[in-house]
Amino acid sequence: MTFTPTKLEGCFILDPTIINDGRGYFMESFNENKFEAGTGRRVHFVQDNQSFSTKGVLRGLHYQTGEHAQAKLVRVLQGEVLDVAVDIRPGSETYGQHVAVLLSGENQRQLFVPRGFAHGFLVLSETAVFFYKCDNFYNKGSEGGIIYNDPMIGIDWGMKKEDLIISEKDTVLPTLENSRAAW
């Protein structure tokens, strides 16, 4: 597995070693020792989540605050998404900046999103199965979000606004400037 740091400190792209043969393929999707060696971070994942979505579904940008903040290791099992992480750590040199990575069932790429980041994704294929590991349990009282089209962040989702399918909850999220992110 290769670990590629992004422009956002602590955020890594992971590309697994895939062994193909006549039967299909095999890959190691997570190994705690290799993860720590590749990222310099010791993370203990405690919760796995999975979602199914159709083309145009945009989920995010979400985060958890305080003692319930979460790091995530995200991947796509089937389909293709544009996955986005936004640095919302006050005082960070890359505060308000984002990385966007194409994740698919074909490329098997993963993105590690550390605590202090907002996260979201847009489904580009007809359907997608999205899977992620979290290092902390979900806590409703600690959830927060940032509107997907915040001009300060400037994410190019690559799809027309009228083609996006967004939950009502996600359409009324504040901008980063007005969010309650407190790290």
Short mmCIF file of N, CA and C in Angstrom, two decimals:
data_model
loop_
_atom_site.label_atom_id
_atom_site.label_comp_id
_atom_site.label_asym_id
_atom_site.label_seq_id
_atom_site.Cartn_x
_atom_site.Cartn_y
_atom_site.Cartn_z
N MET A 1 0.85 -1.17 0.00
CA MET A 1 0.00 0.00 0.00
C MET A 1 0.90 1.24 0.00
N THR A 2 0.50 2.22 -0.82
CA THR A 2 1.26 3.47 -0.82
C THR A 2 0.42 4.56 -0.14
N PHE A 3 1.11 5.45 0.55
CA PHE A 3 0.50 6.55 1.28
C PHE A 3 1.03 7.85 0.68
N THR A 4 0.12 8.66 0.14
CA THR A 4 0.51 9.91 -0.47
C THR A 4 -0.07 11.07 0.32
N PRO A 5 0.79 11.91 0.92
CA PRO A 5 0.25 13.06 1.65
C PRO A 5 -0.39 14.05 0.67
N THR A 6 -1.47 14.69 1.10
CA THR A 6 -2.10 15.73 0.29
C THR A 6 -1.55 17.08 0.74
N LYS A 7 -2.03 18.14 0.14
CA LYS A 7 -1.59 19.49 0.54
C LYS A 7 -2.10 19.86 1.93
N LEU A 8 -3.05 19.08 2.46
CA LEU A 8 -3.60 19.33 3.79
C LEU A 8 -2.92 18.43 4.80
N GLU A 9 -2.22 19.01 5.76
CA GLU A 9 -1.45 18.24 6.73
C GLU A 9 -2.31 17.21 7.44
N GLY A 10 -1.85 15.95 7.40
CA GLY A 10 -2.55 14.87 8.07
C GLY A 10 -3.54 14.11 7.20
N CYS A 11 -3.84 14.62 6.02
CA CYS A 11 -4.80 14.01 5.10
C CYS A 11 -4.01 13.23 4.04
N PHE A 12 -4.30 11.93 3.88
CA PHE A 12 -3.52 11.06 3.00
C PHE A 12 -4.41 10.32 2.00
N ILE A 13 -3.86 10.10 0.81
CA ILE A 13 -4.48 9.19 -0.17
C ILE A 13 -3.78 7.85 -0.03
N LEU A 14 -4.57 6.78 0.06
CA LEU A 14 -4.02 5.43 0.19
C LEU A 14 -4.36 4.63 -1.05
N ASP A 15 -3.35 4.05 -1.67
CA ASP A 15 -3.55 3.18 -2.82
C ASP A 15 -3.08 1.78 -2.44
N PRO A 16 -3.99 0.83 -2.44
CA PRO A 16 -3.63 -0.53 -2.02
C PRO A 16 -2.84 -1.26 -3.09
N THR A 17 -2.12 -2.27 -2.65
CA THR A 17 -1.49 -3.20 -3.58
C THR A 17 -2.55 -4.24 -3.92
N ILE A 18 -2.88 -4.32 -5.19
CA ILE A 18 -3.93 -5.24 -5.64
C ILE A 18 -3.28 -6.41 -6.37
N ILE A 19 -3.60 -7.60 -5.93
CA ILE A 19 -3.06 -8.82 -6.53
C ILE A 19 -4.18 -9.43 -7.39
N ASN A 20 -3.98 -9.38 -8.70
CA ASN A 20 -4.96 -9.91 -9.65
C ASN A 20 -4.53 -11.28 -10.14
N ASP A 21 -5.49 -12.16 -10.36
CA ASP A 21 -5.25 -13.43 -11.04
C ASP A 21 -6.53 -13.85 -11.74
N GLY A 22 -6.56 -15.03 -12.28
CA GLY A 22 -7.70 -15.53 -13.03
C GLY A 22 -8.99 -15.62 -12.23
N ARG A 23 -8.90 -15.63 -10.92
CA ARG A 23 -10.07 -15.73 -10.05
C ARG A 23 -10.66 -14.38 -9.69
N GLY A 24 -9.87 -13.32 -9.89
CA GLY A 24 -10.31 -11.99 -9.48
C GLY A 24 -9.14 -11.23 -8.87
N TYR A 25 -9.34 -10.65 -7.69
CA TYR A 25 -8.25 -9.91 -7.04
C TYR A 25 -8.31 -10.11 -5.53
N PHE A 26 -7.20 -9.76 -4.89
CA PHE A 26 -7.10 -9.70 -3.44
C PHE A 26 -6.35 -8.43 -3.08
N MET A 27 -6.77 -7.80 -2.00
CA MET A 27 -6.05 -6.63 -1.50
C MET A 27 -6.27 -6.51 -0.01
N GLU A 28 -5.31 -5.91 0.64
CA GLU A 28 -5.44 -5.59 2.04
C GLU A 28 -5.95 -4.16 2.11
N SER A 29 -7.16 -3.97 2.62
CA SER A 29 -7.74 -2.62 2.64
C SER A 29 -7.32 -1.83 3.88
N PHE A 30 -6.93 -2.51 4.94
CA PHE A 30 -6.43 -1.81 6.12
C PHE A 30 -5.53 -2.73 6.92
N ASN A 31 -4.43 -2.18 7.39
CA ASN A 31 -3.49 -2.87 8.27
C ASN A 31 -2.98 -1.81 9.23
N GLU A 32 -3.28 -1.96 10.50
CA GLU A 32 -2.94 -0.94 11.49
C GLU A 32 -1.45 -0.60 11.50
N ASN A 33 -0.59 -1.60 11.44
CA ASN A 33 0.85 -1.34 11.46
C ASN A 33 1.31 -0.56 10.22
N LYS A 34 0.83 -0.96 9.05
CA LYS A 34 1.20 -0.26 7.81
C LYS A 34 0.63 1.15 7.79
N PHE A 35 -0.59 1.30 8.31
CA PHE A 35 -1.22 2.61 8.36
C PHE A 35 -0.39 3.57 9.22
N GLU A 36 0.02 3.11 10.40
CA GLU A 36 0.82 3.95 11.30
C GLU A 36 2.17 4.30 10.67
N ALA A 37 2.80 3.32 10.02
CA ALA A 37 4.09 3.57 9.37
C ALA A 37 3.92 4.55 8.20
N GLY A 38 2.84 4.43 7.45
CA GLY A 38 2.64 5.26 6.26
C GLY A 38 2.16 6.67 6.54
N THR A 39 1.44 6.86 7.67
CA THR A 39 0.88 8.18 7.97
C THR A 39 1.53 8.84 9.18
N GLY A 40 2.23 8.05 9.98
CA GLY A 40 2.80 8.58 11.21
C GLY A 40 1.75 8.79 12.29
N ARG A 41 0.57 8.21 12.09
CA ARG A 41 -0.54 8.36 13.03
C ARG A 41 -1.03 7.01 13.52
N ARG A 42 -1.26 6.92 14.80
CA ARG A 42 -1.86 5.72 15.38
C ARG A 42 -3.35 6.02 15.54
N VAL A 43 -4.18 5.28 14.83
CA VAL A 43 -5.62 5.49 14.86
C VAL A 43 -6.30 4.18 15.20
N HIS A 44 -7.22 4.26 16.12
CA HIS A 44 -8.00 3.07 16.51
C HIS A 44 -9.44 3.28 16.03
N PHE A 45 -9.82 2.56 15.00
CA PHE A 45 -11.18 2.70 14.45
C PHE A 45 -12.17 1.91 15.29
N VAL A 46 -13.33 2.53 15.58
CA VAL A 46 -14.33 1.92 16.46
C VAL A 46 -15.71 1.75 15.81
N GLN A 47 -15.90 2.32 14.64
CA GLN A 47 -17.21 2.26 14.00
C GLN A 47 -17.04 2.24 12.49
N ASP A 48 -17.77 1.35 11.80
CA ASP A 48 -17.80 1.30 10.35
C ASP A 48 -19.19 1.72 9.88
N ASN A 49 -19.24 2.51 8.80
CA ASN A 49 -20.50 2.97 8.23
C ASN A 49 -20.50 2.70 6.74
N GLN A 50 -21.71 2.50 6.19
CA GLN A 50 -21.85 2.24 4.76
C GLN A 50 -23.11 2.92 4.28
N SER A 51 -23.04 3.50 3.07
CA SER A 51 -24.23 4.11 2.49
C SER A 51 -24.34 3.72 1.02
N PHE A 52 -25.57 3.75 0.53
CA PHE A 52 -25.87 3.51 -0.89
C PHE A 52 -26.52 4.78 -1.40
N SER A 53 -26.08 5.27 -2.55
CA SER A 53 -26.64 6.50 -3.12
C SER A 53 -26.68 6.39 -4.63
N THR A 54 -27.51 7.24 -5.22
CA THR A 54 -27.64 7.27 -6.67
C THR A 54 -26.92 8.50 -7.24
N LYS A 55 -26.78 8.52 -8.55
CA LYS A 55 -26.06 9.59 -9.24
C LYS A 55 -26.60 10.96 -8.85
N GLY A 56 -25.69 11.86 -8.55
CA GLY A 56 -26.06 13.23 -8.20
C GLY A 56 -26.26 13.47 -6.72
N VAL A 57 -26.28 12.40 -5.91
CA VAL A 57 -26.43 12.59 -4.46
C VAL A 57 -25.15 13.21 -3.92
N LEU A 58 -25.32 14.33 -3.21
CA LEU A 58 -24.21 15.00 -2.56
C LEU A 58 -24.48 14.93 -1.05
N ARG A 59 -23.55 14.32 -0.33
CA ARG A 59 -23.66 14.21 1.13
C ARG A 59 -22.54 15.04 1.74
N GLY A 60 -22.90 16.01 2.57
CA GLY A 60 -21.88 16.80 3.24
C GLY A 60 -22.11 18.28 3.05
N LEU A 61 -21.24 18.97 3.61
CA LEU A 61 -19.96 18.68 4.24
C LEU A 61 -20.21 18.54 5.75
N HIS A 62 -19.85 17.40 6.32
CA HIS A 62 -20.15 17.09 7.72
C HIS A 62 -18.89 16.97 8.57
N TYR A 63 -19.06 17.19 9.86
CA TYR A 63 -17.98 16.99 10.83
C TYR A 63 -18.58 16.77 12.21
N GLN A 64 -17.77 16.31 13.14
CA GLN A 64 -18.12 16.17 14.55
C GLN A 64 -17.15 17.05 15.34
N THR A 65 -17.62 17.68 16.40
CA THR A 65 -16.79 18.62 17.16
C THR A 65 -16.38 18.06 18.53
N GLY A 66 -15.41 18.75 19.12
CA GLY A 66 -14.99 18.49 20.50
C GLY A 66 -14.53 17.07 20.74
N GLU A 67 -14.91 16.52 21.88
CA GLU A 67 -14.48 15.18 22.26
C GLU A 67 -15.05 14.10 21.33
N HIS A 68 -16.03 14.46 20.51
CA HIS A 68 -16.64 13.51 19.59
C HIS A 68 -16.13 13.66 18.15
N ALA A 69 -15.09 14.47 17.96
CA ALA A 69 -14.50 14.63 16.62
C ALA A 69 -14.10 13.26 16.08
N GLN A 70 -14.16 13.11 14.77
CA GLN A 70 -13.87 11.82 14.14
C GLN A 70 -12.84 11.96 13.04
N ALA A 71 -11.92 11.01 12.99
CA ALA A 71 -11.09 10.78 11.81
C ALA A 71 -11.79 9.69 11.02
N LYS A 72 -11.66 9.72 9.70
CA LYS A 72 -12.34 8.74 8.85
C LYS A 72 -11.38 8.20 7.81
N LEU A 73 -11.52 6.94 7.52
CA LEU A 73 -10.85 6.31 6.38
C LEU A 73 -11.96 5.90 5.43
N VAL A 74 -12.06 6.58 4.28
CA VAL A 74 -13.21 6.43 3.39
C VAL A 74 -12.81 5.73 2.09
N ARG A 75 -13.76 4.98 1.54
CA ARG A 75 -13.54 4.29 0.27
C ARG A 75 -14.87 3.99 -0.40
N VAL A 76 -14.81 3.63 -1.67
CA VAL A 76 -15.99 3.26 -2.43
C VAL A 76 -15.89 1.78 -2.77
N LEU A 77 -16.93 1.02 -2.43
CA LEU A 77 -16.95 -0.41 -2.73
C LEU A 77 -17.47 -0.67 -4.14
N GLN A 78 -18.42 0.16 -4.58
CA GLN A 78 -19.00 0.02 -5.92
C GLN A 78 -19.37 1.40 -6.41
N GLY A 79 -19.04 1.69 -7.66
CA GLY A 79 -19.37 2.99 -8.25
C GLY A 79 -18.22 3.96 -8.17
N GLU A 80 -18.55 5.25 -8.25
CA GLU A 80 -17.53 6.30 -8.31
C GLU A 80 -18.05 7.57 -7.64
N VAL A 81 -17.21 8.20 -6.82
CA VAL A 81 -17.57 9.45 -6.17
C VAL A 81 -16.42 10.44 -6.25
N LEU A 82 -16.77 11.71 -6.14
CA LEU A 82 -15.80 12.76 -5.90
C LEU A 82 -15.84 12.98 -4.40
N ASP A 83 -14.74 12.69 -3.73
CA ASP A 83 -14.67 12.77 -2.28
C ASP A 83 -13.89 14.02 -1.89
N VAL A 84 -14.39 14.77 -0.91
CA VAL A 84 -13.81 16.05 -0.55
C VAL A 84 -13.57 16.14 0.95
N ALA A 85 -12.38 16.61 1.32
CA ALA A 85 -12.05 16.91 2.72
C ALA A 85 -11.67 18.38 2.80
N VAL A 86 -12.18 19.08 3.83
CA VAL A 86 -11.94 20.50 4.02
C VAL A 86 -11.30 20.71 5.39
N ASP A 87 -10.18 21.40 5.41
CA ASP A 87 -9.49 21.72 6.66
C ASP A 87 -10.25 22.82 7.39
N ILE A 88 -10.79 22.49 8.57
CA ILE A 88 -11.52 23.50 9.36
C ILE A 88 -10.86 23.71 10.72
N ARG A 89 -9.57 23.42 10.80
CA ARG A 89 -8.82 23.61 12.04
C ARG A 89 -8.38 25.06 12.15
N PRO A 90 -8.94 25.82 13.11
CA PRO A 90 -8.49 27.21 13.28
C PRO A 90 -6.98 27.26 13.50
N GLY A 91 -6.34 28.20 12.87
CA GLY A 91 -4.90 28.34 13.02
C GLY A 91 -4.08 27.50 12.05
N SER A 92 -4.74 26.59 11.34
CA SER A 92 -4.03 25.76 10.37
C SER A 92 -3.60 26.62 9.18
N GLU A 93 -2.43 26.33 8.63
CA GLU A 93 -1.95 27.05 7.45
C GLU A 93 -2.85 26.82 6.24
N THR A 94 -3.61 25.70 6.25
CA THR A 94 -4.48 25.38 5.11
C THR A 94 -5.97 25.49 5.48
N TYR A 95 -6.27 26.27 6.53
CA TYR A 95 -7.66 26.47 6.95
C TYR A 95 -8.51 26.92 5.76
N GLY A 96 -9.65 26.25 5.59
CA GLY A 96 -10.58 26.60 4.52
C GLY A 96 -10.23 26.00 3.17
N GLN A 97 -9.08 25.34 3.07
CA GLN A 97 -8.70 24.70 1.81
C GLN A 97 -9.23 23.26 1.79
N HIS A 98 -9.30 22.72 0.58
CA HIS A 98 -9.85 21.36 0.43
C HIS A 98 -9.01 20.53 -0.53
N VAL A 99 -9.21 19.23 -0.45
CA VAL A 99 -8.71 18.30 -1.45
C VAL A 99 -9.91 17.53 -1.98
N ALA A 100 -9.87 17.21 -3.26
CA ALA A 100 -10.92 16.43 -3.90
C ALA A 100 -10.25 15.24 -4.58
N VAL A 101 -10.75 14.05 -4.31
CA VAL A 101 -10.15 12.82 -4.81
C VAL A 101 -11.23 11.94 -5.43
N LEU A 102 -10.94 11.38 -6.59
CA LEU A 102 -11.85 10.45 -7.23
C LEU A 102 -11.65 9.07 -6.59
N LEU A 103 -12.69 8.56 -5.94
CA LEU A 103 -12.66 7.24 -5.33
C LEU A 103 -13.64 6.36 -6.09
N SER A 104 -13.22 5.12 -6.36
CA SER A 104 -14.12 4.21 -7.09
C SER A 104 -13.87 2.78 -6.68
N GLY A 105 -14.84 1.94 -6.99
CA GLY A 105 -14.68 0.51 -6.77
C GLY A 105 -13.59 -0.05 -7.66
N GLU A 106 -13.33 0.63 -8.76
CA GLU A 106 -12.29 0.19 -9.69
C GLU A 106 -10.88 0.55 -9.21
N ASN A 107 -10.68 1.79 -8.78
CA ASN A 107 -9.32 2.18 -8.38
C ASN A 107 -8.99 1.79 -6.93
N GLN A 108 -10.01 1.46 -6.14
CA GLN A 108 -9.83 1.01 -4.74
C GLN A 108 -9.08 2.02 -3.87
N ARG A 109 -8.95 3.24 -4.34
CA ARG A 109 -8.27 4.29 -3.60
C ARG A 109 -9.06 4.63 -2.34
N GLN A 110 -8.34 5.06 -1.30
CA GLN A 110 -8.96 5.48 -0.05
C GLN A 110 -8.43 6.87 0.32
N LEU A 111 -9.19 7.57 1.16
CA LEU A 111 -8.75 8.86 1.66
C LEU A 111 -8.85 8.84 3.18
N PHE A 112 -7.76 9.21 3.83
CA PHE A 112 -7.79 9.37 5.28
C PHE A 112 -8.07 10.83 5.59
N VAL A 113 -9.18 11.06 6.32
CA VAL A 113 -9.62 12.40 6.69
C VAL A 113 -9.44 12.52 8.20
N PRO A 114 -8.44 13.29 8.67
CA PRO A 114 -8.19 13.38 10.11
C PRO A 114 -9.24 14.22 10.85
N ARG A 115 -9.19 14.16 12.15
CA ARG A 115 -10.05 15.03 12.97
C ARG A 115 -9.74 16.48 12.61
N GLY A 116 -10.77 17.32 12.69
CA GLY A 116 -10.58 18.72 12.36
C GLY A 116 -10.87 19.04 10.90
N PHE A 117 -11.50 18.09 10.22
CA PHE A 117 -11.84 18.28 8.81
C PHE A 117 -13.33 18.04 8.61
N ALA A 118 -13.92 18.77 7.67
CA ALA A 118 -15.27 18.47 7.20
C ALA A 118 -15.12 17.54 6.00
N HIS A 119 -16.13 16.73 5.77
CA HIS A 119 -16.06 15.72 4.72
C HIS A 119 -17.38 15.63 3.96
N GLY A 120 -17.28 15.37 2.67
CA GLY A 120 -18.47 15.15 1.85
C GLY A 120 -18.11 14.45 0.57
N PHE A 121 -19.14 13.97 -0.13
CA PHE A 121 -18.88 13.32 -1.42
C PHE A 121 -20.08 13.47 -2.34
N LEU A 122 -19.79 13.39 -3.64
CA LEU A 122 -20.80 13.46 -4.70
C LEU A 122 -20.72 12.19 -5.53
N VAL A 123 -21.86 11.53 -5.74
CA VAL A 123 -21.90 10.30 -6.53
C VAL A 123 -21.89 10.65 -8.02
N LEU A 124 -20.90 10.11 -8.73
CA LEU A 124 -20.74 10.38 -10.16
C LEU A 124 -21.29 9.26 -11.04
N SER A 125 -21.33 8.04 -10.50
CA SER A 125 -21.82 6.88 -11.25
C SER A 125 -23.33 6.72 -11.02
N GLU A 126 -23.96 5.80 -11.71
CA GLU A 126 -25.41 5.59 -11.56
C GLU A 126 -25.77 5.28 -10.11
N THR A 127 -24.96 4.47 -9.44
CA THR A 127 -25.11 4.19 -8.02
C THR A 127 -23.72 4.05 -7.41
N ALA A 128 -23.65 4.15 -6.09
CA ALA A 128 -22.38 3.96 -5.40
C ALA A 128 -22.63 3.42 -3.99
N VAL A 129 -21.73 2.54 -3.57
CA VAL A 129 -21.72 2.06 -2.19
C VAL A 129 -20.46 2.64 -1.56
N PHE A 130 -20.68 3.45 -0.54
CA PHE A 130 -19.61 4.20 0.14
C PHE A 130 -19.40 3.59 1.52
N PHE A 131 -18.14 3.39 1.91
CA PHE A 131 -17.81 2.74 3.17
C PHE A 131 -16.76 3.55 3.89
N TYR A 132 -16.92 3.69 5.21
CA TYR A 132 -15.88 4.39 5.97
C TYR A 132 -15.77 3.91 7.40
N LYS A 133 -14.54 3.99 7.88
CA LYS A 133 -14.19 3.65 9.24
C LYS A 133 -14.05 4.95 10.02
N CYS A 134 -14.49 4.97 11.28
CA CYS A 134 -14.38 6.15 12.14
C CYS A 134 -13.61 5.80 13.40
N ASP A 135 -12.84 6.76 13.90
CA ASP A 135 -12.07 6.51 15.12
C ASP A 135 -12.80 6.98 16.38
N ASN A 136 -14.05 7.40 16.24
CA ASN A 136 -14.85 7.81 17.38
C ASN A 136 -16.31 7.54 17.04
N PHE A 137 -17.11 7.33 18.06
CA PHE A 137 -18.52 7.05 17.84
C PHE A 137 -19.28 8.32 17.48
N TYR A 138 -20.30 8.16 16.65
CA TYR A 138 -21.15 9.28 16.25
C TYR A 138 -21.89 9.82 17.47
N ASN A 139 -22.01 11.15 17.55
CA ASN A 139 -22.76 11.80 18.61
C ASN A 139 -23.57 12.93 17.99
N LYS A 140 -24.89 12.78 17.99
CA LYS A 140 -25.76 13.74 17.32
C LYS A 140 -25.55 15.16 17.82
N GLY A 141 -25.34 15.34 19.12
CA GLY A 141 -25.17 16.68 19.68
C GLY A 141 -23.88 17.37 19.25
N SER A 142 -22.96 16.61 18.67
CA SER A 142 -21.67 17.17 18.26
C SER A 142 -21.54 17.31 16.75
N GLU A 143 -22.63 17.02 16.03
CA GLU A 143 -22.52 17.10 14.57
C GLU A 143 -22.61 18.54 14.10
N GLY A 144 -21.92 18.79 13.01
CA GLY A 144 -21.96 20.10 12.38
C GLY A 144 -21.78 19.95 10.89
N GLY A 145 -21.92 21.04 10.19
CA GLY A 145 -21.76 20.98 8.75
C GLY A 145 -21.51 22.35 8.15
N ILE A 146 -21.08 22.30 6.91
CA ILE A 146 -20.79 23.50 6.12
C ILE A 146 -21.47 23.32 4.77
N ILE A 147 -22.08 24.36 4.28
CA ILE A 147 -22.78 24.30 2.99
C ILE A 147 -21.81 23.89 1.88
N TYR A 148 -22.28 23.01 1.02
CA TYR A 148 -21.45 22.42 -0.04
C TYR A 148 -20.89 23.44 -1.03
N ASN A 149 -21.58 24.55 -1.20
CA ASN A 149 -21.17 25.54 -2.20
C ASN A 149 -20.62 26.82 -1.57
N ASP A 150 -20.02 26.70 -0.40
CA ASP A 150 -19.43 27.85 0.28
C ASP A 150 -18.40 28.49 -0.64
N PRO A 151 -18.58 29.77 -1.01
CA PRO A 151 -17.64 30.42 -1.93
C PRO A 151 -16.23 30.55 -1.36
N MET A 152 -16.09 30.61 -0.04
CA MET A 152 -14.76 30.70 0.57
C MET A 152 -13.95 29.43 0.29
N ILE A 153 -14.64 28.28 0.30
CA ILE A 153 -13.95 27.01 0.07
C ILE A 153 -13.77 26.77 -1.43
N GLY A 154 -14.79 27.06 -2.23
CA GLY A 154 -14.67 27.01 -3.69
C GLY A 154 -14.51 25.62 -4.29
N ILE A 155 -15.30 24.68 -3.83
CA ILE A 155 -15.22 23.32 -4.37
C ILE A 155 -15.90 23.26 -5.74
N ASP A 156 -15.20 22.70 -6.73
CA ASP A 156 -15.79 22.44 -8.04
C ASP A 156 -16.28 21.00 -8.03
N TRP A 157 -17.57 20.82 -7.83
CA TRP A 157 -18.14 19.48 -7.75
C TRP A 157 -18.23 18.83 -9.13
N GLY A 158 -18.12 19.62 -10.19
CA GLY A 158 -18.13 19.07 -11.54
C GLY A 158 -19.50 18.64 -12.03
N MET A 159 -20.55 19.14 -11.39
CA MET A 159 -21.91 18.80 -11.79
C MET A 159 -22.78 20.04 -11.63
N LYS A 160 -23.75 20.21 -12.51
CA LYS A 160 -24.65 21.36 -12.42
C LYS A 160 -25.49 21.28 -11.15
N LYS A 161 -25.75 22.45 -10.56
CA LYS A 161 -26.53 22.53 -9.32
C LYS A 161 -27.88 21.84 -9.46
N GLU A 162 -28.52 22.00 -10.62
CA GLU A 162 -29.85 21.41 -10.81
C GLU A 162 -29.82 19.88 -10.90
N ASP A 163 -28.64 19.29 -11.08
CA ASP A 163 -28.51 17.84 -11.14
C ASP A 163 -28.14 17.22 -9.79
N LEU A 164 -27.92 18.07 -8.79
CA LEU A 164 -27.55 17.57 -7.46
C LEU A 164 -28.78 17.16 -6.66
N ILE A 165 -28.63 16.10 -5.90
CA ILE A 165 -29.68 15.64 -4.99
C ILE A 165 -29.10 15.79 -3.57
N ILE A 166 -29.67 16.74 -2.83
CA ILE A 166 -29.12 17.10 -1.52
C ILE A 166 -30.24 17.04 -0.49
N SER A 167 -29.95 16.49 0.67
CA SER A 167 -30.96 16.44 1.73
C SER A 167 -31.33 17.85 2.15
N GLU A 168 -32.54 18.01 2.65
CA GLU A 168 -32.98 19.32 3.13
C GLU A 168 -32.03 19.83 4.21
N LYS A 169 -31.61 18.94 5.08
CA LYS A 169 -30.69 19.30 6.17
C LYS A 169 -29.39 19.89 5.62
N ASP A 170 -28.86 19.31 4.54
CA ASP A 170 -27.60 19.77 3.98
C ASP A 170 -27.73 21.06 3.16
N THR A 171 -28.95 21.40 2.73
CA THR A 171 -29.13 22.63 1.94
C THR A 171 -29.17 23.88 2.82
N VAL A 172 -29.33 23.71 4.13
CA VAL A 172 -29.42 24.87 5.03
C VAL A 172 -28.21 24.99 5.96
N LEU A 173 -27.15 24.26 5.65
CA LEU A 173 -25.94 24.35 6.47
C LEU A 173 -25.30 25.73 6.32
N PRO A 174 -24.60 26.19 7.36
CA PRO A 174 -23.95 27.51 7.29
C PRO A 174 -22.68 27.46 6.46
N THR A 175 -22.14 28.63 6.16
CA THR A 175 -20.83 28.74 5.54
C THR A 175 -19.78 28.40 6.60
N LEU A 176 -18.55 28.19 6.18
CA LEU A 176 -17.47 27.93 7.13
C LEU A 176 -17.35 29.10 8.11
N GLU A 177 -17.45 30.31 7.61
CA GLU A 177 -17.34 31.49 8.45
C GLU A 177 -18.40 31.51 9.56
N ASN A 178 -19.58 30.97 9.27
CA ASN A 178 -20.68 30.99 10.23
C ASN A 178 -20.92 29.65 10.93
N SER A 179 -20.05 28.67 10.70
CA SER A 179 -20.25 27.36 11.31
C SER A 179 -19.79 27.38 12.76
N ARG A 180 -20.14 26.34 13.48
CA ARG A 180 -19.80 26.26 14.90
C ARG A 180 -18.59 25.36 15.15
N ALA A 181 -17.81 25.14 14.12
CA ALA A 181 -16.63 24.27 14.27
C ALA A 181 -15.71 24.84 15.35
N ALA A 182 -15.48 24.05 16.37
CA ALA A 182 -14.62 24.48 17.48
C ALA A 182 -13.65 23.36 17.80
N TRP A 183 -12.42 23.54 17.49
CA TRP A 183 -11.42 22.48 17.73
C TRP A 183 -10.51 22.91 18.83
#
